Short mmCIF file of C-alpha atoms in Angstrom, two decimals:
data_model
loop_
_atom_site.label_atom_id
_atom_site.label_comp_id
_atom_site.label_asym_id
_atom_site.label_seq_id
_atom_site.Cartn_x
_atom_site.Cartn_y
_atom_site.Cartn_z
CA UNK A 26 16.40 20.90 26.40
CA UNK A 27 18.07 19.14 23.47
CA UNK A 28 20.81 16.65 24.33
CA UNK A 29 22.11 15.71 20.90
CA UNK A 30 19.89 12.98 19.50
CA UNK A 31 17.24 13.07 22.26
CA UNK A 32 15.21 15.88 23.78
CA UNK A 33 14.88 16.15 27.56
CA UNK A 34 11.75 17.84 28.86
CA UNK A 35 10.21 18.55 32.24
CA UNK A 36 6.57 17.52 32.44
CA UNK A 37 4.32 20.48 33.23
CA UNK A 38 1.49 18.28 34.55
CA UNK A 39 0.82 14.73 35.70
CA UNK A 40 0.03 12.33 32.91
CA UNK A 41 -0.86 8.69 32.48
CA UNK A 42 1.62 6.52 30.55
CA UNK A 43 1.94 2.85 29.59
CA UNK A 44 5.10 0.89 30.43
CA UNK A 45 6.71 -0.72 27.37
CA UNK A 46 6.62 -3.65 26.68
CA UNK A 47 4.59 -4.82 29.70
CA UNK A 48 1.57 -2.60 29.14
CA UNK A 49 1.15 -1.60 32.81
CA UNK A 50 -0.16 1.89 33.57
CA UNK A 51 2.22 4.40 35.17
CA UNK A 52 1.53 7.92 36.40
CA UNK A 53 4.23 10.40 35.46
CA UNK A 54 4.47 13.34 37.84
CA UNK A 55 4.59 17.05 37.00
CA UNK A 56 8.18 18.24 37.29
CA UNK A 57 9.63 14.86 36.28
CA UNK A 58 12.20 14.98 33.50
CA UNK A 59 11.79 12.54 30.62
CA UNK A 60 13.75 11.90 27.44
CA UNK A 61 11.71 11.81 24.24
CA UNK A 62 12.82 8.78 22.22
CA UNK A 63 10.10 8.57 19.56
CA UNK A 64 7.37 10.89 18.27
CA UNK A 65 5.84 8.89 15.43
CA UNK A 66 2.12 8.60 14.92
CA UNK A 67 -0.04 10.30 17.53
CA UNK A 68 1.71 9.02 20.66
CA UNK A 69 5.10 9.78 22.18
CA UNK A 70 7.61 7.32 23.65
CA UNK A 71 9.77 8.63 26.50
CA UNK A 72 12.34 7.27 28.92
CA UNK A 73 11.84 8.19 32.56
CA UNK A 74 14.59 9.17 35.00
CA UNK A 75 14.24 5.67 36.51
CA UNK A 76 14.97 4.13 33.10
CA UNK A 77 11.46 3.00 32.20
CA UNK A 78 10.44 3.25 28.57
CA UNK A 79 6.82 4.46 28.47
CA UNK A 80 4.27 5.51 25.89
CA UNK A 81 2.24 8.66 26.38
CA UNK A 82 -1.10 8.60 24.58
CA UNK A 83 -2.03 11.05 21.85
CA UNK A 84 -4.38 13.01 24.12
CA UNK A 85 -1.86 13.30 26.97
CA UNK A 86 1.07 14.08 24.68
CA UNK A 87 -0.99 16.89 23.10
CA UNK A 88 -1.86 18.25 26.56
CA UNK A 89 1.85 18.30 27.38
CA UNK A 90 2.65 20.11 24.14
CA UNK A 91 4.61 17.13 22.79
CA UNK A 92 2.35 16.55 19.78
CA UNK A 93 -0.50 18.23 17.97
CA UNK A 94 -3.95 18.05 19.54
CA UNK A 95 -5.84 15.04 18.28
CA UNK A 96 -9.45 15.86 17.50
CA UNK A 97 -12.18 13.55 18.71
CA UNK A 98 -12.45 10.72 16.23
CA UNK A 99 -15.80 10.50 14.53
CA UNK A 100 -17.21 7.49 12.77
CA UNK A 101 -17.84 8.57 9.18
CA UNK A 102 -20.27 6.26 7.41
CA UNK A 103 -20.73 8.32 4.26
CA UNK A 104 -18.40 8.76 1.32
CA UNK A 105 -16.52 6.36 -0.87
CA UNK A 106 -14.84 3.50 0.96
CA UNK A 107 -11.43 2.30 -0.18
CA UNK A 108 -9.46 -0.45 1.53
CA UNK A 109 -6.26 1.37 0.53
CA UNK A 110 -7.32 4.18 2.87
CA UNK A 111 -7.50 1.69 5.74
CA UNK A 112 -3.91 0.61 5.06
CA UNK A 113 -2.85 4.26 4.76
CA UNK A 114 -4.35 4.99 8.19
CA UNK A 115 -2.74 1.88 9.71
CA UNK A 116 0.62 3.21 8.53
CA UNK A 117 0.11 5.96 11.14
CA UNK A 118 0.13 3.39 13.95
CA UNK A 119 3.66 2.86 15.24
CA UNK A 120 5.25 0.31 17.49
CA UNK A 121 6.34 2.33 20.55
CA UNK A 122 9.75 0.63 20.70
CA UNK A 123 10.63 0.30 17.03
CA UNK A 124 10.22 3.39 14.82
CA UNK A 125 8.27 1.42 12.19
CA UNK A 126 4.53 1.37 11.55
CA UNK A 127 2.49 -1.81 12.09
CA UNK A 128 1.97 -2.37 8.34
CA UNK A 129 5.67 -2.23 7.42
CA UNK A 130 6.57 -4.27 10.51
CA UNK A 131 4.33 -7.01 9.11
CA UNK A 132 2.01 -7.06 12.11
CA UNK A 133 -1.12 -6.86 9.94
CA UNK A 134 -1.88 -10.44 8.92
CA UNK A 135 -5.29 -9.79 7.36
CA UNK A 136 -7.25 -6.69 6.48
CA UNK A 137 -10.51 -7.08 4.61
CA UNK A 138 -13.80 -5.29 4.29
CA UNK A 139 -17.37 -6.46 3.89
CA UNK A 140 -20.20 -4.25 2.73
CA UNK A 141 -23.01 -3.91 5.28
CA UNK A 142 -26.73 -3.60 4.42
CA UNK A 143 -26.65 0.13 5.23
CA UNK A 144 -23.90 0.70 2.63
CA UNK A 145 -21.09 1.17 5.13
CA UNK A 146 -18.30 -1.40 5.56
CA UNK A 147 -17.19 -3.74 8.30
CA UNK A 148 -13.39 -3.79 8.44
CA UNK A 149 -11.85 -6.96 9.84
CA UNK A 150 -8.21 -6.97 10.86
CA UNK A 151 -6.04 -9.72 12.26
CA UNK A 152 -2.85 -8.36 13.72
CA UNK A 153 0.00 -9.72 15.77
CA UNK A 154 2.80 -8.39 17.95
CA UNK A 155 6.51 -8.93 17.57
CA UNK A 156 6.43 -11.19 20.66
CA UNK A 157 3.56 -13.15 22.27
CA UNK A 158 4.31 -11.69 25.72
CA UNK A 159 4.11 -8.10 24.52
CA UNK A 160 1.79 -6.16 26.79
CA UNK A 161 1.24 -3.45 24.18
CA UNK A 162 -1.21 -5.55 22.16
CA UNK A 163 -4.34 -3.87 23.50
CA UNK A 164 -2.75 -0.43 23.15
CA UNK A 165 -1.81 -0.98 19.50
CA UNK A 166 -5.18 -2.61 18.86
CA UNK A 167 -6.91 0.54 20.15
CA UNK A 168 -4.58 2.75 18.06
CA UNK A 169 -5.47 0.71 14.98
CA UNK A 170 -9.19 0.97 15.79
CA UNK A 171 -8.93 4.76 16.11
CA UNK A 172 -7.02 5.00 12.84
CA UNK A 173 -9.49 2.85 10.89
CA UNK A 174 -12.45 4.73 12.35
CA UNK A 175 -11.36 7.86 10.48
CA UNK A 176 -11.78 6.21 7.07
CA UNK A 177 -14.95 7.27 5.22
CA UNK A 178 -17.50 4.48 4.83
CA UNK A 179 -16.40 2.43 7.86
CA UNK A 180 -19.36 1.38 9.95
CA UNK A 181 -17.93 -1.47 12.04
CA UNK A 182 -14.44 -2.55 13.03
CA UNK A 183 -13.28 -5.91 14.32
CA UNK A 184 -9.62 -6.24 15.27
CA UNK A 185 -8.34 -9.55 16.55
CA UNK A 186 -4.89 -10.20 18.00
CA UNK A 187 -3.50 -13.46 16.61
CA UNK A 188 -0.33 -15.39 17.37
CA UNK A 189 -0.31 -17.92 14.53
CA UNK A 190 1.78 -17.89 12.54
CA UNK A 191 4.35 -16.36 14.89
CA UNK A 192 5.67 -13.00 13.74
CA UNK A 193 9.16 -13.07 12.22
CA UNK A 194 11.46 -10.48 10.67
CA UNK A 195 10.69 -11.97 7.27
CA UNK A 196 7.21 -10.34 7.52
CA UNK A 197 8.77 -6.85 7.49
CA UNK A 198 8.68 -4.73 4.35
CA UNK A 199 11.91 -3.97 2.51
CA UNK A 200 11.59 -0.34 3.60
CA UNK A 201 11.41 -1.41 7.26
CA UNK A 202 14.44 -3.66 6.91
CA UNK A 203 16.37 -0.86 5.26
CA UNK A 204 15.40 1.60 8.00
CA UNK A 205 16.61 -0.83 10.66
CA UNK A 206 19.84 -1.59 8.78
CA UNK A 207 18.95 -5.23 8.18
CA UNK A 208 20.35 -5.36 4.63
#
């Protein structure tokens, strides 16, 4: 059902979700109605009837028919490696509360690659969250890992959550500020 800006759906099966911003797991029950608030990237953000904002993973959202099926990610160690492709993939990782990707939000503090002896690359990322108490850090870290894994030539990935310097709105891209009406 479409209710103006948001779509209300009834879940056709139980599915695991993650409470935003705390990061606690929550089981949504078949038959429960939820309001879809964001469908960016591979996951879906919904609001439950009890008012909780939760994130449904890519696999579960595909099973519910809310997004396209996400194929099993394979580590590809052959082909030309380009760091620009890593950034392009990270732009598919979205904050579940704010409809902006982690690159444009300014959450990626460092992204570099080192060539390994086998010819593949080790990608090292330092990323932050918009607030130190955000429980979604591990979720977004895993999303970033999955995204980077799809880049040809990546052999190893190291993603570290950092809190220094603290994230601030000044780290956001101009496009992100425009999208949020901050100009």
